[in-house]
Amino acid sequence: MAQPPPRGLFLDLDGTLADSMPVLERVYFRFLEGRGRAGSQRQFNELAGLPLMETVARLKKLYKLPEPLAELLANYYELVDKVYQSAAQPAPGAQELLTAAQARGVAVVVVTSARGVVARGFLHNQGLWHQVRAVVGAEATARGKPHPDPYQKALEVTGLKPPEALAVEDTAIGAASALAAGIPTYLIADPARAVRVEGAAGYIRRLDELVPLLQGTGGA
């Protein structure tokens, strides 16, 4: 029996809806270089998907950074804010997927470890805000990814049950969050990080590969 089309589409922001990982990678290296520390690509990949507060807390501990956590976090936010809105772009296939979701009345929620203000700013700047029902940002739940709380909040906002929604993520941390909430989850496969997650519904290279699923014609 064919799977019914989802009624909710829950999208991660960075690396999923937004082609922003190169932007965040530059911020990560600049943050550490400004303190005389050298980061690594491997470490950046491992931290991808975590709430920024947890990322900065881990960097403070790993590199023995002397500044108070609040000061470090404020500086990281400042670095992000300087470049994000001007450099981040919609991911390939994003517009097509959102248009298909809107046409079928599918509730789109952006579920992100970024601050809500960053996500909303991106959506407004890119002309996508009218196609999104809600944003669940880092401040919306007490626990962030990989805990299920952000995706449970998205279910609460839309009034949907887990099987009625579909989540899309690009990191193991993000996918763990959605799967823990019981939501079928697709991952955008990034050959550079080779993310493979047990229990994932499937892997895609572009967001518009999911359009047939929204239309009830299979795909992905």
Tab-separated table of C-alpha atoms in Angstrom:
chain	number	residue	atom	x	y	z
A	1	MET	CA	0.000	0.000	0.000
A	2	ALA	CA	1.371	3.389	-0.967
A	3	GLN	CA	2.451	5.784	1.761
A	4	PRO	CA	0.029	8.750	1.985
A	5	PRO	CA	1.569	12.159	1.274
A	6	PRO	CA	2.824	13.939	4.406
A	7	ARG	CA	0.743	16.741	5.899
A	8	GLY	CA	3.785	18.372	7.449
A	9	LEU	CA	7.257	19.080	6.099
A	10	PHE	CA	9.837	19.861	8.773
A	11	LEU	CA	13.081	21.246	7.363
A	12	ASP	CA	16.393	21.885	9.043
A	13	LEU	CA	17.909	25.232	8.041
A	14	ASP	CA	21.704	25.130	7.718
A	15	GLY	CA	22.867	22.632	5.132
A	16	THR	CA	19.285	21.671	4.285
A	17	LEU	CA	16.978	24.554	3.358
A	18	ALA	CA	19.888	27.004	3.303
A	19	ASP	CA	23.168	26.515	1.476
A	20	SER	CA	24.982	28.000	4.455
A	21	MET	CA	27.505	25.455	5.697
A	22	PRO	CA	30.452	27.204	3.959
A	23	VAL	CA	29.400	30.405	5.743
A	24	LEU	CA	29.266	28.706	9.137
A	25	GLU	CA	32.553	26.949	8.455
A	26	ARG	CA	34.265	30.305	7.891
A	27	VAL	CA	32.769	31.644	11.126
A	28	TYR	CA	34.019	28.605	13.074
A	29	PHE	CA	37.588	29.024	11.851
A	30	ARG	CA	37.570	32.804	12.341
A	31	PHE	CA	36.283	32.421	15.888
A	32	LEU	CA	39.135	30.103	16.829
A	33	GLU	CA	41.813	31.950	14.848
A	34	GLY	CA	40.866	35.142	16.662
A	35	ARG	CA	41.875	33.397	19.867
A	36	GLY	CA	45.091	31.875	18.588
A	37	ARG	CA	43.589	28.419	18.154
A	38	ALA	CA	43.460	26.202	15.073
A	39	GLY	CA	40.256	24.360	14.294
A	40	SER	CA	39.812	21.397	11.968
A	41	GLN	CA	37.379	20.340	9.269
A	42	ARG	CA	36.683	17.134	11.159
A	43	GLN	CA	35.757	19.000	14.321
A	44	PHE	CA	33.499	21.402	12.433
A	45	ASN	CA	31.673	18.442	10.878
A	46	GLU	CA	31.262	16.785	14.284
A	47	LEU	CA	29.747	19.941	15.773
A	48	ALA	CA	27.398	20.571	12.846
A	49	GLY	CA	23.774	20.438	13.922
A	50	LEU	CA	24.284	21.268	17.590
A	51	PRO	CA	22.723	24.380	19.132
A	52	LEU	CA	25.257	27.194	18.971
A	53	MET	CA	25.401	27.554	22.749
A	54	GLU	CA	26.492	23.929	23.072
A	55	THR	CA	28.990	24.319	20.223
A	56	VAL	CA	30.620	27.321	21.893
A	57	ALA	CA	30.593	25.602	25.292
A	58	ARG	CA	32.425	22.628	23.795
A	59	LEU	CA	34.967	24.880	22.083
A	60	LYS	CA	35.562	26.744	25.338
A	61	LYS	CA	36.304	23.469	27.130
A	62	LEU	CA	38.352	21.861	24.347
A	63	TYR	CA	40.552	24.903	23.734
A	64	LYS	CA	40.576	26.167	27.331
A	65	LEU	CA	39.272	29.575	26.263
A	66	PRO	CA	39.487	31.951	29.241
A	67	GLU	CA	36.593	34.295	28.389
A	68	PRO	CA	33.180	33.770	30.039
A	69	LEU	CA	30.803	31.625	28.006
A	70	ALA	CA	28.372	34.521	27.554
A	71	GLU	CA	31.134	36.665	26.030
A	72	LEU	CA	32.255	33.890	23.699
A	73	LEU	CA	28.687	33.218	22.617
A	74	ALA	CA	28.042	36.907	21.935
A	75	ASN	CA	31.171	37.076	19.787
A	76	TYR	CA	30.169	33.962	17.837
A	77	TYR	CA	26.705	35.417	17.241
A	78	GLU	CA	28.325	38.640	16.032
A	79	LEU	CA	30.491	36.749	13.545
A	80	VAL	CA	27.470	34.850	12.239
A	81	ASP	CA	25.354	37.984	11.932
A	82	LYS	CA	28.035	39.799	9.921
A	83	VAL	CA	28.011	37.317	7.072
A	84	TYR	CA	24.989	35.012	7.220
A	85	GLN	CA	22.212	37.046	5.638
A	86	SER	CA	24.392	38.312	2.794
A	87	ALA	CA	26.094	35.003	1.991
A	88	ALA	CA	23.604	32.202	2.704
A	89	GLN	CA	21.408	31.174	-0.224
A	90	PRO	CA	18.503	28.734	-0.671
A	91	ALA	CA	19.719	25.196	-1.260
A	92	PRO	CA	19.226	23.634	-4.709
A	93	GLY	CA	15.606	22.611	-5.126
A	94	ALA	CA	14.414	24.581	-2.087
A	95	GLN	CA	12.040	26.848	-3.980
A	96	GLU	CA	10.561	23.963	-5.938
A	97	LEU	CA	9.923	21.936	-2.772
A	98	LEU	CA	8.356	24.840	-0.885
A	99	THR	CA	6.155	25.711	-3.856
A	100	ALA	CA	4.947	22.109	-4.090
A	101	ALA	CA	4.264	22.018	-0.345
A	102	GLN	CA	2.307	25.260	-0.501
A	103	ALA	CA	0.260	24.029	-3.466
A	104	ARG	CA	-0.802	20.915	-1.559
A	105	GLY	CA	-1.432	22.634	1.777
A	106	VAL	CA	1.491	20.900	3.488
A	107	ALA	CA	2.524	22.717	6.665
A	108	VAL	CA	6.206	23.688	6.435
A	109	VAL	CA	8.136	24.256	9.657
A	110	VAL	CA	11.804	25.201	9.811
A	111	VAL	CA	13.362	23.311	12.733
A	112	THR	CA	16.815	24.681	13.408
A	113	SER	CA	19.623	24.886	15.946
A	114	ALA	CA	20.100	28.481	14.831
A	115	ARG	CA	18.359	31.350	16.584
A	116	GLY	CA	14.872	31.994	15.335
A	117	VAL	CA	15.816	35.538	14.323
A	118	VAL	CA	18.478	34.181	11.957
A	119	ALA	CA	16.066	31.722	10.348
A	120	ARG	CA	13.300	34.295	9.972
A	121	GLY	CA	15.742	36.835	8.552
A	122	PHE	CA	16.914	34.319	5.959
A	123	LEU	CA	13.362	33.404	4.971
A	124	HIS	CA	12.324	37.040	4.620
A	125	ASN	CA	15.453	38.007	2.677
A	126	GLN	CA	15.014	35.125	0.253
A	127	GLY	CA	11.281	35.685	-0.258
A	128	LEU	CA	10.371	32.345	1.319
A	129	TRP	CA	8.621	33.470	4.491
A	130	HIS	CA	5.102	33.242	3.044
A	131	GLN	CA	5.662	29.542	2.310
A	132	VAL	CA	6.569	28.609	5.891
A	133	ARG	CA	4.047	27.997	8.693
A	134	ALA	CA	6.454	28.434	11.599
A	135	VAL	CA	10.055	28.466	12.789
A	136	VAL	CA	11.278	26.397	15.732
A	137	GLY	CA	14.579	28.035	16.654
A	138	ALA	CA	17.196	27.223	19.269
A	139	GLU	CA	15.399	29.268	21.914
A	140	ALA	CA	12.053	27.486	21.420
A	141	THR	CA	12.900	24.413	23.510
A	142	ALA	CA	14.893	23.728	26.658
A	143	ARG	CA	16.830	20.973	24.911
A	144	GLY	CA	18.058	21.169	21.336
A	145	LYS	CA	19.122	18.581	18.802
A	146	PRO	CA	19.886	15.647	19.068
A	147	HIS	CA	17.057	15.532	21.641
A	148	PRO	CA	13.559	15.146	20.167
A	149	ASP	CA	12.251	18.389	21.708
A	150	PRO	CA	12.585	20.660	18.617
A	151	TYR	CA	10.674	18.251	16.403
A	152	GLN	CA	8.107	17.563	19.110
A	153	LYS	CA	7.556	21.321	19.189
A	154	ALA	CA	7.004	21.313	15.418
A	155	LEU	CA	4.406	18.571	15.849
A	156	GLU	CA	2.733	20.629	18.563
A	157	VAL	CA	2.669	23.746	16.382
A	158	THR	CA	1.079	21.909	13.460
A	159	GLY	CA	-1.157	19.582	15.457
A	160	LEU	CA	0.215	16.590	13.562
A	161	LYS	CA	1.205	13.105	14.654
A	162	PRO	CA	4.750	11.875	13.855
A	163	PRO	CA	3.749	9.606	10.928
A	164	GLU	CA	1.916	12.523	9.294
A	165	ALA	CA	5.100	14.563	8.963
A	166	LEU	CA	8.346	14.282	7.045
A	167	ALA	CA	11.665	15.667	8.268
A	168	VAL	CA	14.725	16.573	6.224
A	169	GLU	CA	18.173	16.923	7.783
A	170	ASP	CA	21.815	16.966	6.700
A	171	THR	CA	23.558	15.867	9.904
A	172	ALA	CA	23.462	12.800	12.124
A	173	ILE	CA	22.703	15.057	15.098
A	174	GLY	CA	19.694	16.594	13.388
A	175	ALA	CA	18.422	13.280	12.065
A	176	ALA	CA	18.686	11.758	15.542
A	177	SER	CA	16.416	14.520	16.831
A	178	ALA	CA	13.733	13.939	14.207
A	179	LEU	CA	13.903	10.156	14.476
A	180	ALA	CA	13.672	10.334	18.271
A	181	ALA	CA	10.408	12.233	17.783
A	182	GLY	CA	9.173	9.365	15.603
A	183	ILE	CA	9.174	11.340	12.352
A	184	PRO	CA	10.183	9.707	9.036
A	185	THR	CA	13.436	11.413	8.114
A	186	TYR	CA	15.345	11.936	4.885
A	187	LEU	CA	18.936	13.095	4.767
A	188	ILE	CA	20.591	15.212	2.148
A	189	ALA	CA	23.658	13.135	1.372
A	190	ASP	CA	26.855	15.159	1.521
A	191	PRO	CA	29.717	13.148	0.025
A	192	ALA	CA	32.214	15.233	1.994
A	193	ARG	CA	30.695	14.119	5.304
A	194	ALA	CA	29.181	10.807	4.161
A	195	VAL	CA	26.364	11.003	6.714
A	196	ARG	CA	24.632	7.664	7.164
A	197	VAL	CA	22.007	7.269	9.873
A	198	GLU	CA	20.288	4.060	10.947
A	199	GLY	CA	16.538	4.333	10.581
A	200	ALA	CA	16.586	7.078	7.947
A	201	ALA	CA	13.762	6.882	5.408
A	202	GLY	CA	16.167	7.635	2.578
A	203	TYR	CA	18.817	9.907	1.113
A	204	ILE	CA	18.530	12.719	-1.398
A	205	ARG	CA	20.954	15.068	-3.101
A	206	ARG	CA	18.480	17.898	-3.757
A	207	LEU	CA	15.350	19.027	-1.944
A	208	ASP	CA	13.157	18.874	-5.034
A	209	GLU	CA	13.650	15.104	-5.156
A	210	LEU	CA	10.956	15.040	-2.449
A	211	VAL	CA	8.325	16.786	-4.592
A	212	PRO	CA	6.842	13.476	-5.856
A	213	LEU	CA	6.346	12.360	-2.239
A	214	LEU	CA	4.312	15.484	-1.522
A	215	GLN	CA	2.266	14.845	-4.648
A	216	GLY	CA	1.628	11.225	-3.721
A	217	THR	CA	3.422	9.880	-6.779
A	218	GLY	CA	6.376	8.240	-5.011
A	219	GLY	CA	9.966	9.314	-5.567
A	220	ALA	CA	13.012	9.877	-3.354
